[in-house]
Coordinates of C-alpha atoms in Angstrom, one line a residue:
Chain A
X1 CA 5.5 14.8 -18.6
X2 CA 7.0 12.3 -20.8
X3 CA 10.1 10.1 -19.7
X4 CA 13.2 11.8 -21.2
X5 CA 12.0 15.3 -19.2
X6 CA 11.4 13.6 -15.9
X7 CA 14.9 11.8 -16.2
X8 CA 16.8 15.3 -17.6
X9 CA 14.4 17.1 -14.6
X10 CA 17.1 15.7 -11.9
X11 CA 20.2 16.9 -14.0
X12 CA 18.8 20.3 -14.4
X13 CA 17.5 21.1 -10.8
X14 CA 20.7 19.4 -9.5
X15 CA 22.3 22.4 -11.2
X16 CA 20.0 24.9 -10.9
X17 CA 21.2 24.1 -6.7
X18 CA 24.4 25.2 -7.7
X19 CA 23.3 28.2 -9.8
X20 CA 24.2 26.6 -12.9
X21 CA 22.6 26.1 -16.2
X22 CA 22.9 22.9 -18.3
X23 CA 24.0 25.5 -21.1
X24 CA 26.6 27.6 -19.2
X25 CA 24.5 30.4 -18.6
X26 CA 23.2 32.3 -15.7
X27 CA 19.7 32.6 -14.5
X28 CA 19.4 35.9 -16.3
X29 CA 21.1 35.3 -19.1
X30 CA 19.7 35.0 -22.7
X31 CA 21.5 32.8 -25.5
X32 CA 22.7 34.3 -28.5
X33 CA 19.6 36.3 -30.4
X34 CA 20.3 37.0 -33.9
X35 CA 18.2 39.6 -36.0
X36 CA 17.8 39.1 -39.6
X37 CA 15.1 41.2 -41.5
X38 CA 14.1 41.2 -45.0
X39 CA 14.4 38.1 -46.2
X40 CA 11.2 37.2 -47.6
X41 CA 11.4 39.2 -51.1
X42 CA 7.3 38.7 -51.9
X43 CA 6.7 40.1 -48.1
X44 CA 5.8 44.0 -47.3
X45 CA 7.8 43.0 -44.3
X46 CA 10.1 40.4 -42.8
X47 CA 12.5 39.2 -40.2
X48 CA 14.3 36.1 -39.1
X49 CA 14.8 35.3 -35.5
X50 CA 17.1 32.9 -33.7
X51 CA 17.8 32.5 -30.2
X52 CA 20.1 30.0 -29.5
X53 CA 18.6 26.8 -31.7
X54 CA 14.8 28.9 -31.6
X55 CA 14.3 29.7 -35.2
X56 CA 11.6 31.9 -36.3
X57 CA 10.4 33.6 -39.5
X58 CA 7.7 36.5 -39.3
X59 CA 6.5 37.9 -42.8
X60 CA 3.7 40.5 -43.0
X61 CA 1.5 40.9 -46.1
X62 CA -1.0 43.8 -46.6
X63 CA -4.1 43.9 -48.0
X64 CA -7.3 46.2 -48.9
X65 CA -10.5 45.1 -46.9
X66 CA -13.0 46.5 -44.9
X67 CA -12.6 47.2 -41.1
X68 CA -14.8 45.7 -38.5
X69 CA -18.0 47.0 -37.7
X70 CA -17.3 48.0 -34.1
X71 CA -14.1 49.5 -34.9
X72 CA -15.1 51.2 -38.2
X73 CA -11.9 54.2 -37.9
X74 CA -9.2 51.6 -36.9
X75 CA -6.9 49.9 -39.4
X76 CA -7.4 45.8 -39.8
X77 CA -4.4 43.1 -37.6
X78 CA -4.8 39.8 -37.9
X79 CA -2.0 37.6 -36.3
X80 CA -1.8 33.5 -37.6
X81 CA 1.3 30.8 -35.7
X82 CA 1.9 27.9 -38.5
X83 CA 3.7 25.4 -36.2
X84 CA 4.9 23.3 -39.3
X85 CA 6.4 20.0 -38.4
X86 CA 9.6 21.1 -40.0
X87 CA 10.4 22.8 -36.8
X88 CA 9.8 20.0 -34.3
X89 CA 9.0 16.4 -34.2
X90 CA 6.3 16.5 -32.2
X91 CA 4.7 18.6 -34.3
X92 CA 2.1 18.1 -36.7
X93 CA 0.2 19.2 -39.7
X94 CA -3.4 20.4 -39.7
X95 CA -5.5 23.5 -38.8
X96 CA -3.5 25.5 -35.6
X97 CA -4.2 23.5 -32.1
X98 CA -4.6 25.3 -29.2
X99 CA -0.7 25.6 -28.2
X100 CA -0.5 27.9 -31.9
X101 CA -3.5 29.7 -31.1
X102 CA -2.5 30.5 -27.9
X103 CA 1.4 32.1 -29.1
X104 CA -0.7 34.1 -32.1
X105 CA -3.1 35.8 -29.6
X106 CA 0.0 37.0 -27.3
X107 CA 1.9 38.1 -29.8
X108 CA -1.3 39.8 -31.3
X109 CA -2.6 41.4 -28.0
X110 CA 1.2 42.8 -27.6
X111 CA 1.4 44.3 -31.0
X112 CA -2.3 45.6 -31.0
X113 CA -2.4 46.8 -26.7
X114 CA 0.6 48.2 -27.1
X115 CA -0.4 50.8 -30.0
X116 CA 3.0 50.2 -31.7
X117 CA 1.4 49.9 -35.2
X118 CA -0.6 53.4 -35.0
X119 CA -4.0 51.3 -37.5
X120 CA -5.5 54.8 -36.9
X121 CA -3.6 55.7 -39.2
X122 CA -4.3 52.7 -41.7
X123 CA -7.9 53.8 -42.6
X124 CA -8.5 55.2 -45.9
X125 CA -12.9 55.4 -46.1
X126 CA -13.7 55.0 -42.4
X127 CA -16.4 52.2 -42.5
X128 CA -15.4 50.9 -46.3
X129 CA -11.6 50.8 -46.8
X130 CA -8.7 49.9 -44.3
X131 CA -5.3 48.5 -44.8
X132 CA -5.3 44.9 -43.4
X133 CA -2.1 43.8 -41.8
X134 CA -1.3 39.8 -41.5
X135 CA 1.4 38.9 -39.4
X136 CA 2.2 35.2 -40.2
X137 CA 4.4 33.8 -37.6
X138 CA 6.8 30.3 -39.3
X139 CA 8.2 28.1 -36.9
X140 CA 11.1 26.9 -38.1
X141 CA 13.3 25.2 -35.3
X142 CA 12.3 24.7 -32.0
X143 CA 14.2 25.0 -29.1
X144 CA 12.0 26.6 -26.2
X145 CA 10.9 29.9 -25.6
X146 CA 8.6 30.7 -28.6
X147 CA 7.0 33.4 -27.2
X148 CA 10.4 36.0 -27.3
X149 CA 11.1 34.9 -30.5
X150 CA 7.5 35.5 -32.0
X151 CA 7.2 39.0 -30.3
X152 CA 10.6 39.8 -31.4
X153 CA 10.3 38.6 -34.9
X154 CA 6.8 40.2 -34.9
X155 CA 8.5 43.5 -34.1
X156 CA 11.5 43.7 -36.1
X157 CA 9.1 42.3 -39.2
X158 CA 6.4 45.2 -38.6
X159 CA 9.1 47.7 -38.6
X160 CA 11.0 46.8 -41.6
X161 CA 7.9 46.6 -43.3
X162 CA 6.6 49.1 -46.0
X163 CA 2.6 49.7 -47.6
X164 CA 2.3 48.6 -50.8
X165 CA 1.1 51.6 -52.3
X166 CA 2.4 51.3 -55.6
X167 CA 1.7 48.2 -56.3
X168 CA -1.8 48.4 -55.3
X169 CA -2.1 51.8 -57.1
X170 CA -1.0 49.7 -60.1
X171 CA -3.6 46.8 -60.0
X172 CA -6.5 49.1 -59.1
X173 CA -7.6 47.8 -56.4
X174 CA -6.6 51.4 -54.5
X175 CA -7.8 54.1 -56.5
X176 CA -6.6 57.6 -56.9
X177 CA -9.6 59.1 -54.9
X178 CA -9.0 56.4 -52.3
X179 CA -5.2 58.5 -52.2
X180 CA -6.8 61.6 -51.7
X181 CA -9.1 61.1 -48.9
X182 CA -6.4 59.0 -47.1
X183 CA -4.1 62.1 -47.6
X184 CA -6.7 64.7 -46.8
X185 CA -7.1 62.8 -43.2
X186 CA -4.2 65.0 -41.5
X187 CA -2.5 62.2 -39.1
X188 CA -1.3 60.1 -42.5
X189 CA 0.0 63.6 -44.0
X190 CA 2.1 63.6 -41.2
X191 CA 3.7 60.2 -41.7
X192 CA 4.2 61.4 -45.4
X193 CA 5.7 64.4 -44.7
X194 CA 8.0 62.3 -42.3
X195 CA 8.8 60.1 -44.7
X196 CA 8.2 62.3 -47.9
X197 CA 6.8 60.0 -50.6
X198 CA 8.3 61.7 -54.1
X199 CA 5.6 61.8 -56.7
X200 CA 2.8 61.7 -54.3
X201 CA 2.3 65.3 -53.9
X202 CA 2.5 65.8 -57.7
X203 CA 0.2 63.1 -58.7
X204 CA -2.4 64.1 -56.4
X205 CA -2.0 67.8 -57.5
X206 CA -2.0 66.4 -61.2
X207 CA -5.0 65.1 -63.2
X208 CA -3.4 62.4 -63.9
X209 CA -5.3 58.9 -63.4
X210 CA -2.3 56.5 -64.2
X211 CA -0.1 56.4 -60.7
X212 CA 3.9 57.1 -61.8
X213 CA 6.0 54.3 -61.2
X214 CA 8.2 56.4 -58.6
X215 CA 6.0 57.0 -56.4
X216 CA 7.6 55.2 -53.2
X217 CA 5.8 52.8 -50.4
X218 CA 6.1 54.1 -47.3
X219 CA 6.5 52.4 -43.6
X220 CA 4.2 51.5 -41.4
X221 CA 3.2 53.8 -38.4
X222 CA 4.6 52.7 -35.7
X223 CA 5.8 54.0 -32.5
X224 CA 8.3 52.4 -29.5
X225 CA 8.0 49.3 -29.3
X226 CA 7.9 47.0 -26.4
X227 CA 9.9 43.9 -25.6
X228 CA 8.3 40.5 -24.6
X229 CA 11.1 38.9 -22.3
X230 CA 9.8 35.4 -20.3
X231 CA 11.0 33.8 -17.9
X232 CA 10.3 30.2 -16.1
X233 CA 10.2 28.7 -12.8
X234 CA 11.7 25.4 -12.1
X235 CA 11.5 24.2 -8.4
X236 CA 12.7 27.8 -6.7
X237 CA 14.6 29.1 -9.6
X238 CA 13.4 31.5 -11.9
X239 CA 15.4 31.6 -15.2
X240 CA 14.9 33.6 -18.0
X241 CA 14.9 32.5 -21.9
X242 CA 14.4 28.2 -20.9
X243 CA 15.6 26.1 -24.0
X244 CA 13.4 23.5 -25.0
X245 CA 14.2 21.2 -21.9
X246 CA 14.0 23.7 -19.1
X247 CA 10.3 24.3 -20.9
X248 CA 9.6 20.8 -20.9
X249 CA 9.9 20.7 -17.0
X250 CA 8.7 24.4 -15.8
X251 CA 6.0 24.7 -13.2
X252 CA 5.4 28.3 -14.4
X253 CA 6.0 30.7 -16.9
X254 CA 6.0 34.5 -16.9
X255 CA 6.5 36.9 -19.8
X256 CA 6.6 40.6 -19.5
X257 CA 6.4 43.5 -21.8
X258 CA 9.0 46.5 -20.9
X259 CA 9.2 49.6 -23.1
X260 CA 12.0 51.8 -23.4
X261 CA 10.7 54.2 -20.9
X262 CA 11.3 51.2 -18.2
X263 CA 6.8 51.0 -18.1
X264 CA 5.7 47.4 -18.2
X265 CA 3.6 47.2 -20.6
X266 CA 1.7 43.4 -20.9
X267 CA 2.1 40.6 -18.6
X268 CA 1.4 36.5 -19.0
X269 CA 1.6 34.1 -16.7
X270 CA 1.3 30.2 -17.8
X271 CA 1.5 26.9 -16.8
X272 CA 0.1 25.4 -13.3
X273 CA 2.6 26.4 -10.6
X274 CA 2.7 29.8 -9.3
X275 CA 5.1 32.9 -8.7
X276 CA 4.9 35.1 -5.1
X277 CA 5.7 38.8 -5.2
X278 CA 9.1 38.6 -4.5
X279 CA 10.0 36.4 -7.9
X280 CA 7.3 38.5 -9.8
X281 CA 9.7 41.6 -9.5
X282 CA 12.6 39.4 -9.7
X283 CA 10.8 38.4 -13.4
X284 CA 9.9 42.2 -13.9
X285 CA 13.5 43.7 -13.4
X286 CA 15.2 40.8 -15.3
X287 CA 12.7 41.3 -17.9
X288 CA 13.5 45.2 -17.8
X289 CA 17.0 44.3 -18.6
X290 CA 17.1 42.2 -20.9
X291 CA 14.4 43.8 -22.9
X292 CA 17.0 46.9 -23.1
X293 CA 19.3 44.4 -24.4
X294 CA 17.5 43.6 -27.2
X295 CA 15.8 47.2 -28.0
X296 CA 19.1 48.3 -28.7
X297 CA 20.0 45.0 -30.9
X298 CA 16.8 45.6 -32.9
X299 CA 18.0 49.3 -33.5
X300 CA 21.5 48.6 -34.3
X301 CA 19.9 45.9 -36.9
X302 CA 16.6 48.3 -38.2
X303 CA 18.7 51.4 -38.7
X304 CA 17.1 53.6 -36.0
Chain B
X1 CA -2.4 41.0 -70.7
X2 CA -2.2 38.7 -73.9
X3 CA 0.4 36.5 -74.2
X4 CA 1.9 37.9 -77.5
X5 CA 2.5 41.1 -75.9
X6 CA 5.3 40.4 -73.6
X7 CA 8.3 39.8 -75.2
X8 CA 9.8 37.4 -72.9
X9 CA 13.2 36.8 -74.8
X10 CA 15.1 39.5 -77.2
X11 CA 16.5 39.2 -80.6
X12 CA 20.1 38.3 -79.5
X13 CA 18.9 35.2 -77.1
X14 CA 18.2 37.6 -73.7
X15 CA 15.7 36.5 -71.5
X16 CA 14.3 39.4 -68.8
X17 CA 16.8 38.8 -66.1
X18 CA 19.6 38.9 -68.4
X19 CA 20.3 35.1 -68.6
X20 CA 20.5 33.1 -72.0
X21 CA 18.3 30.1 -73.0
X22 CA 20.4 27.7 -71.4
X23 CA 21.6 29.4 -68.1
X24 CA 19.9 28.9 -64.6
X25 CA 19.1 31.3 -62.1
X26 CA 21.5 31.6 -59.1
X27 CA 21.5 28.8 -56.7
X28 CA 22.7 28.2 -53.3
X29 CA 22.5 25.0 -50.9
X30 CA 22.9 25.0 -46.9
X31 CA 22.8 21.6 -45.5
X32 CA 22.3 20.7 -41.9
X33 CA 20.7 24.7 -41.5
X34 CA 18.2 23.1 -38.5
X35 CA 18.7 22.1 -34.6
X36 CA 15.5 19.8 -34.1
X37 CA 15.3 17.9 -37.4
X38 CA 17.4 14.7 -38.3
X39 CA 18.3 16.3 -41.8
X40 CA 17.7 19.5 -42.8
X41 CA 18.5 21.8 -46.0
X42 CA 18.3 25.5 -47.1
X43 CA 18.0 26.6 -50.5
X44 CA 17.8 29.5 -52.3
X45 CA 17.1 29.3 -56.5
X46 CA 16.7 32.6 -57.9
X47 CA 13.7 34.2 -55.9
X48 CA 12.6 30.9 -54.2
X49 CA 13.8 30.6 -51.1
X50 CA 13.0 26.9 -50.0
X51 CA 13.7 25.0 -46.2
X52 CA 13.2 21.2 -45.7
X53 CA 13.3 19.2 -42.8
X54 CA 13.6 15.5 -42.8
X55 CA 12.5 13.4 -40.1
X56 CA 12.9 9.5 -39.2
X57 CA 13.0 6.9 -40.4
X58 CA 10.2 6.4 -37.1
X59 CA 7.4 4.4 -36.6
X60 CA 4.6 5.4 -38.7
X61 CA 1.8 6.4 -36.9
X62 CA -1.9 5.8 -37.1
X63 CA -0.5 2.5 -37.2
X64 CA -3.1 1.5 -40.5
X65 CA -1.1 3.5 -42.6
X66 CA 2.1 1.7 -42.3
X67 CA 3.8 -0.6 -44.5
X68 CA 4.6 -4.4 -42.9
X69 CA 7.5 -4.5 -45.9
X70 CA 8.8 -0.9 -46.2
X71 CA 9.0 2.4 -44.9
X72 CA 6.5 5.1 -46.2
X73 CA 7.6 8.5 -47.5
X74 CA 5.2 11.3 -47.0
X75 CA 6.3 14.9 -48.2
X76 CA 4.6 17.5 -47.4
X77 CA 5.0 20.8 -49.1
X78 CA 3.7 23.8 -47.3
X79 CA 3.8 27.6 -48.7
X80 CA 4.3 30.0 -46.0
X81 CA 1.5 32.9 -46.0
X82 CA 4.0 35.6 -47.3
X83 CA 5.3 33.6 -50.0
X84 CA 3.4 35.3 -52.3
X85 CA 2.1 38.4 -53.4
X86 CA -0.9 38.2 -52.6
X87 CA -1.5 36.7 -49.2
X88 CA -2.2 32.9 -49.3
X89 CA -4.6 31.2 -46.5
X90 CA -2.6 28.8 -44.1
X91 CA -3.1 25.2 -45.0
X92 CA -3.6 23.0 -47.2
X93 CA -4.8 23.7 -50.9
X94 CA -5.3 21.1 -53.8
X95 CA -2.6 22.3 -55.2
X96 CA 0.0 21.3 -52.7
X97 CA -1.5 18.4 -52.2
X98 CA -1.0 17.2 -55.6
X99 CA 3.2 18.7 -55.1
X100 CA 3.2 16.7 -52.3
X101 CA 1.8 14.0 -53.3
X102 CA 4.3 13.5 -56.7
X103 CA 7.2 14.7 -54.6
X104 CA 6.6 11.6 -52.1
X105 CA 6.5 9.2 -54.7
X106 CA 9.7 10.3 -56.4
X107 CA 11.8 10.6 -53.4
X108 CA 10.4 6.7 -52.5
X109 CA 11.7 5.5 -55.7
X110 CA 15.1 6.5 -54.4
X111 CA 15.0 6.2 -50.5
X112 CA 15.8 2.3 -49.9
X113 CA 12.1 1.6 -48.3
X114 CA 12.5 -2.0 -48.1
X115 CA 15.2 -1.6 -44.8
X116 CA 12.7 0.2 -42.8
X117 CA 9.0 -1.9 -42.7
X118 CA 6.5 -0.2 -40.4
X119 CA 8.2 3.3 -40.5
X120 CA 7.7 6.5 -42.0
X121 CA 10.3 8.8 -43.5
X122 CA 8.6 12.4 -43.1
X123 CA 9.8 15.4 -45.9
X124 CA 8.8 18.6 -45.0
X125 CA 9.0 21.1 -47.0
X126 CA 8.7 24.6 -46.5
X127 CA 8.3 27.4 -49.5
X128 CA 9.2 30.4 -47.8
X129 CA 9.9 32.5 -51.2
X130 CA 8.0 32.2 -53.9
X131 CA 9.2 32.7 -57.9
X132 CA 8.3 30.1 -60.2
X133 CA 9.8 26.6 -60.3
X134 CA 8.8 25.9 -56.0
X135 CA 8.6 22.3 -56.8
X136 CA 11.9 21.6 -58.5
X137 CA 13.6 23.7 -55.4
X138 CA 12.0 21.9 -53.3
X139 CA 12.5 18.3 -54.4
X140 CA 16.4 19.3 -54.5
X141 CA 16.3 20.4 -51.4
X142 CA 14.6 17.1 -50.0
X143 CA 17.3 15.1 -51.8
X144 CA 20.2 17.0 -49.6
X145 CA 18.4 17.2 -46.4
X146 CA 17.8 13.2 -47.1
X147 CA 21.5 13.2 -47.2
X148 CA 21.8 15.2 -44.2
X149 CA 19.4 13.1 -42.1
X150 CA 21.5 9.8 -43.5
X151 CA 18.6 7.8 -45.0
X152 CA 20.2 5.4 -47.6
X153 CA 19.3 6.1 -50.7
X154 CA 20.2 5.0 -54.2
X155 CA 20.7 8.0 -55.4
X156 CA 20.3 11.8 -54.4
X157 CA 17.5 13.0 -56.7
X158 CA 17.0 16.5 -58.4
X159 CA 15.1 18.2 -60.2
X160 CA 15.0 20.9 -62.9
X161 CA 12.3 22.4 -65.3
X162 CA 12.7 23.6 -69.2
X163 CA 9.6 25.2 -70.6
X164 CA 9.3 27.6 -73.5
X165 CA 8.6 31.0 -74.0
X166 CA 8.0 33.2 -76.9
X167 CA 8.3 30.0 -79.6
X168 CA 11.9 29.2 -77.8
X169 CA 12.6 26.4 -75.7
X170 CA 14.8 27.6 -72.4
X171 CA 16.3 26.5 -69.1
X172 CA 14.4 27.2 -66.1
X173 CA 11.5 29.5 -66.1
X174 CA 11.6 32.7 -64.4
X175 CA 8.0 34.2 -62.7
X176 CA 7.2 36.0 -65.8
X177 CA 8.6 33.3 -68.4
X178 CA 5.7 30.7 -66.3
X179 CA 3.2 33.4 -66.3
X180 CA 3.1 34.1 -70.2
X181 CA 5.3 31.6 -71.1
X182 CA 3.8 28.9 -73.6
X183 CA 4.7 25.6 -71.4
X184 CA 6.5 24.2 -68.3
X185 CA 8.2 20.7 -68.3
X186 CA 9.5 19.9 -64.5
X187 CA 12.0 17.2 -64.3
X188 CA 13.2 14.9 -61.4
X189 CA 15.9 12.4 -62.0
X190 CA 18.2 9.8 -60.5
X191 CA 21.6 11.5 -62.4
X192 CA 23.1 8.6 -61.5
X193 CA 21.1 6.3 -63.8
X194 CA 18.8 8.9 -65.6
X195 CA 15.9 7.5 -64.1
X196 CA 13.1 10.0 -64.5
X197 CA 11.4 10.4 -61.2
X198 CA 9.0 13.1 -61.7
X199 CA 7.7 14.8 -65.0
X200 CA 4.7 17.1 -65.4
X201 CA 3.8 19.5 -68.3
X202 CA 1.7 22.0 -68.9
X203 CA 1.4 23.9 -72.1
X204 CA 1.8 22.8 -75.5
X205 CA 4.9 21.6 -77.6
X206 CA 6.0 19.8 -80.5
X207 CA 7.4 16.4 -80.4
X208 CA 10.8 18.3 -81.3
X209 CA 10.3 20.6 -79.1
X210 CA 9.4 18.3 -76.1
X211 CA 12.6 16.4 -76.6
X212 CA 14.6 19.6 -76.7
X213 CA 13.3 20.8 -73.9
X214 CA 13.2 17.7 -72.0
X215 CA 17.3 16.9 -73.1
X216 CA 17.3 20.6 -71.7
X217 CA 16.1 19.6 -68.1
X218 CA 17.8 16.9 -67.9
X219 CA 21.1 18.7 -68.4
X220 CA 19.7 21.2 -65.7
X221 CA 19.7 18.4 -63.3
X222 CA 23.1 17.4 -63.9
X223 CA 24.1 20.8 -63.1
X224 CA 22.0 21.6 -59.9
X225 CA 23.4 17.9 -59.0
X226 CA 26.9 19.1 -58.2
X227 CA 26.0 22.0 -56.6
X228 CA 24.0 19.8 -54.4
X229 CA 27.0 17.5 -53.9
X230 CA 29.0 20.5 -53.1
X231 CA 26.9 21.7 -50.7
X232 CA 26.8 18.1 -48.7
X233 CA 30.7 18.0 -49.3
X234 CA 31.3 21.8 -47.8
X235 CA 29.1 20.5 -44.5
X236 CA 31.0 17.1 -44.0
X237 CA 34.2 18.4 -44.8
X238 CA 34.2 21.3 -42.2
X239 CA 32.5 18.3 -39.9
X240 CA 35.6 15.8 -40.2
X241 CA 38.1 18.9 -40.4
X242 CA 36.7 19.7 -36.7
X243 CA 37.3 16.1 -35.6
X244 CA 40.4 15.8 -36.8
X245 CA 41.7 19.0 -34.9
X246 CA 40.1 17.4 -31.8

C-alpha cells in the first residue's frame, strides 16, 4: 500500500463505524451505472459502461477461423483487457500485465460458463469453419470496480451485437455452400426463423452465386444472461461496488454471478483477507439484488 | 477494384456523402469527458470517434530519458481492437508508432517545454472509431485536452488533411475518397502564427495542385480551430457559471 491509501484508510473506516460511505452511499448501494450501446460504428457489437467515474468500452468483432481441436462443434471466444494509460495514471503501455489478464479471464469464464452466447450454434463445418468472437474490453477511466463494469459492458455489447453475414458473404470469405450447411444444421434454423433473415430463404432456394445486398445480419445466440455484482471487505464491512479508494485499501474481494432465476451462477474471491459464511451470504443476497437492478436496466436499454 | 472505376465525385461537385469539395465532415468536441486524467477530450469527426487523455507535466520516468532543460512529450496513439473492420491485434504496430511519433513532435513545438526540465507531458490517444483522417482527429483532440489539463502552450494546434480524388483537389478525405483517392496531404498548424507543425503526403500531385490543396488544409484548420475553441469555451463557461451561483 502506497502513502495516500494508508492516510485515506483512517477516513474511510472511521466512517464505515458509522455506516457511512465517503460518497454518500450505503453499504449496498451502487453509484450511478449508465448503459450506452452501439457506439463503435466499425464494431458487430458495442456498449459503453460507466459507473460512477468507471468508464468502460466493450466492442466485439467477428471473424471466420477455425475452431480448436478439442472443441471441434463449438463456436470460437476469445476475451482481450487493454488497460491503456488513458484511463489511469498508473497505468502503462505494453503487452497486458497480470492485473489485465486476470479481468479478461473473469469476464471470459463468465460469458463462456455461463452458456449466454449459445457458440454451438456459431459452427458452420464442424472441425473447419466457426465464427470467432473477440470481446475487446477498453479501459477508459478508472475509478474502482473493473470487474462489474467489464462483465456488464461485455453483456450489453454481446447482445447488441449482430453476425456479419453480409458483409462476409460479400468479400468471399463465407461462401454460399458454407450458408447452406450452416442452415441445414437445425439449431441455427431456429435462430433464423426467430429472427427471420429476408432474402436468406430465397437465395439459398435460388442458384444464385452473388449474395443480395438485403439479406440482413442476424444477432448472436444468446440466452439470460447473468450479472457479475462485487463486493469488498474493509476491516468488518462488506460494501458493494468500492470506488477506486475503497479498492485501494480492501482486504478482500468477492464477486458473484446471479441470473434472473435468483441461481448463482460464478463466484470470485480476491485479494489476501478472507470472508466467513455469514458475510459470504451477506455478499450473495446483496449481489442477488443488485444484479436484478441492473438486468432490468440492461433490458430497458437493449429493448428486451 | 481499379482506381478509375469508382467515381468518387459527381459532375456537379458531389462527393459520396453528399458534401462539396470544400466542406468537412461533422465534428464535435467534449472537453474534460474523463475523471482520472489531468486533461481529457472527446471527439467525434465524421466516423472517427477519437478520446485523449493528457497526463502531467510529472517526472519522467526511467529517469535516462528525461530532459535536464525541458519537459518531454510522448504521444502515444493507440487503435482500439474494434476500430476497424477487420479486427486489429492489441498493441503496438509500425504504423502507430510512426503517428505517434510525428504527433509528439508537433505538440512539443507548441507545449512551452523549457518550464518543465526533468518531466514528461504524456498524450494518449485513443482511436476508438475508425474512418479515415485518425491522425488529424487525433492531434486536435490532443490540442484541447492540453487545454483541458492546463499545460501552457503557445498555441492550441490542429490539424486538417486535403487530398485529391478523381483529378480534383478536396477537403477532408472520407474512407473511400483515402482508399481510391489519388493523394492525402495531413496538416497540423499553430493558427495562430501558421506554423506548420505536421505535414505528410502520400500520393502524387502537381506543384499547383499541392499548393491548392495545401491552402485547402490550411483553411480546414482554421475552421476545426474554432470549433475547438468553442468546445474549451462551452466547458469553462458552464465551470465559472457554477461558481458564480455558489
Amino acid at each position: 500500500m502506497t502513502i495516500i491509501p494508508a492516510i485515506k484508510k483512517d477516513y474511510i473506516t472511521k466512517l464505515a463505524e458509522q455506516g457511512k460511505r465517503v460518497d454518500g452511499r450505503t453499504f449496498d448501494q451502487y453509484r450511478t451505472i449508465d448503459i450506452e450501446t452501439k457506439v463503435v460504428n466499425k464494431a458487430e457489437g458495442s456498449a459503453r459502461i460507466k459507473i460512477g467515474n468507471t468508464q468502460v468500452l466493450v466492442g466485439i468483432k467477428m471473424d471466420l477461423g477455425e475452431p480448436f481441436p478439442d472443441t471441434p462443434d463449438c463456436g470460437v471466444l476469445s476475451t482481450a483487457a487493454e488497460f491503456v494509460p488513458l484511463a489511469s495514471p498508473d497505468f502503462e503501455s505494453g503487452p497486458p500485465r497480470e492485473n489485465a489478464i486476470e479481468l479478461a479471464r473473469v469476464v471470459d469464464r463468465g460469458v463462456r460458463e455461463s452458456e449466454v452466447v449459445d457458440i454451438k450454434k456459431l459452427v458452420i463445418t464442424p472441425g473447419e469453419k466457426v465464427w470467432i468472437v473477440f470481446i475487446d474490453i477498453h479501459i477508459l477511466d478508472y475509478d474502482g470496480n473493473l470487474f462489474d463494469a467489464a462483465s456488464l459492458g461485455a453483456l450489453a455489447a454481446l447482445m447488441t451485437t449482430k453476425v456479419p453475414i453480409l458483409r462476409f458473404l460479400q468479400s468471399g470469405t463465407l461462401e454460399k455452400k458454407d450458408l447452406e450447411t450452416w442452415y441445414n444444421n437445425t439449431s441455427i434454423k431456429d435462430i433464423i426463423d426467430l429472427y427471420s433473415i429476408p432474402g436468406l430463404d430465397e437465395f439459398i432456394a435460388s442458384k444464385n452465386k452473388e449474395a443480395p445486398t438485403d439479406i440482413k445480419d442476424i444477432p448472436l445466440p444468446m440466452i439470460e444472461p447473468p450479472i457479475s455484482c462485487t463486493a469488498i471487505k474493509i476491516n468488518d464491512y462488506v460494501m458493494f461496488d468500492a470506488s477506486l479508494d475503497e479498492e485501494l485499501i480492501a482486504d478482500a474481494r468477492l464477486t458473484v454471478a446471479t441470473d434472473h432465476k435468483g441461481d448463482i451462477r460464478a463466484m470470485q474471491k480476491g485479494l489476501s483477507g478472507s470472508f466467513s459464511r455469514e458475510e459470504i451470504q451477506k455478499v450473495i443476497k446483496g449481489a442477488l439484488d443488485n444484479g436484478q437492478e441492473i438486468r432490468k436496466q440492461l433490458y430497458a436499454k437493449i429493448g428486451k | 477494384m481499379m482506381k478509375s472505376d469508382i467515381k468518387l465525385i459527381n459532375s456537379e461537385g458531389k462527393r459520396l456523402d453528399g458534401r462539396g469539395p470544400e466542406d468537412l465532415r461533422k465534428i464535435k468536441i467534449e472537453s474534460g469527458v474523463l475523471h482520472r486524467a489531468d486533461g481529457s477530450c472527446y471527439l467525434e469527426w465524421g466516423g472517427n470517434k477519437v478520446l485523449v487523455a493528457v497526463y502531467g507535466p510529472r517526472e519522467a520516468v526511467p529517469r535516462h530519458c528525461q530532459n535536464p532543460l525541458r519537459a518531454i512529450v510522448q504521444a502515444r496513439y493507440n487503435m482500439a481492437a474494434f476500430s476497424v473492420e477487420d479486427r486489429k491485434r492489441p498493441g503496438p504496430d509500425r504504423r502507430s508508432v510512426e503517428i505517434s511519433k510525428v504527433i509528439s513532435e508537433a505538440l512539443e513545438r507548441v507545449i512551452l517545454t523549457e518550464q518543465f526540465p526533468r518531466a514528461t507531458v504524456d498524450v494518449n490517444i485513443e482511436v476508438l472509431d475508425a474512418e479515415a483522417g485518425t491522425r488529424c482527429a487525433g492531434l486536435t483532440a490532443a490540442g484541447v485536452a492540453l487545454v483541458d489539463a492546463g499545460i501552457p502552450m503557445r498555441d492550441i494546434p490542429v490539424a486538417c488533411a486535403a487530398g485529391k480524388i478523381n483529378g480534383q483537389v478536396v477537403l477532408d478525405l472520407g474512407k473511400e475518397e483515402d482508399n481510391f483517392g489519388e493523394a492525402d496531404l495531413p496538416v497540423a498548424i499553430s493558427p495562430r502564427t501558421g506554423e506548420v507543425l505536421l505535414l505528410q503526403m502520400d500520393g502524387h500531385l502537381t506543384m499547383d495542385e499541392f499548393n491548392k490543396a495545401f491552402d485547402l488544409a490550411v483553411k480546414g484548420c482554421h475552421i476545426v480551430s474554432d470549433i475547438q475553441k468553442k468546445a474549451i469555451m462551452h466547458k469553462y463557461q458552464a465551470v465559472v457559471a457554477a461558481e458564480v451561483q455558489e
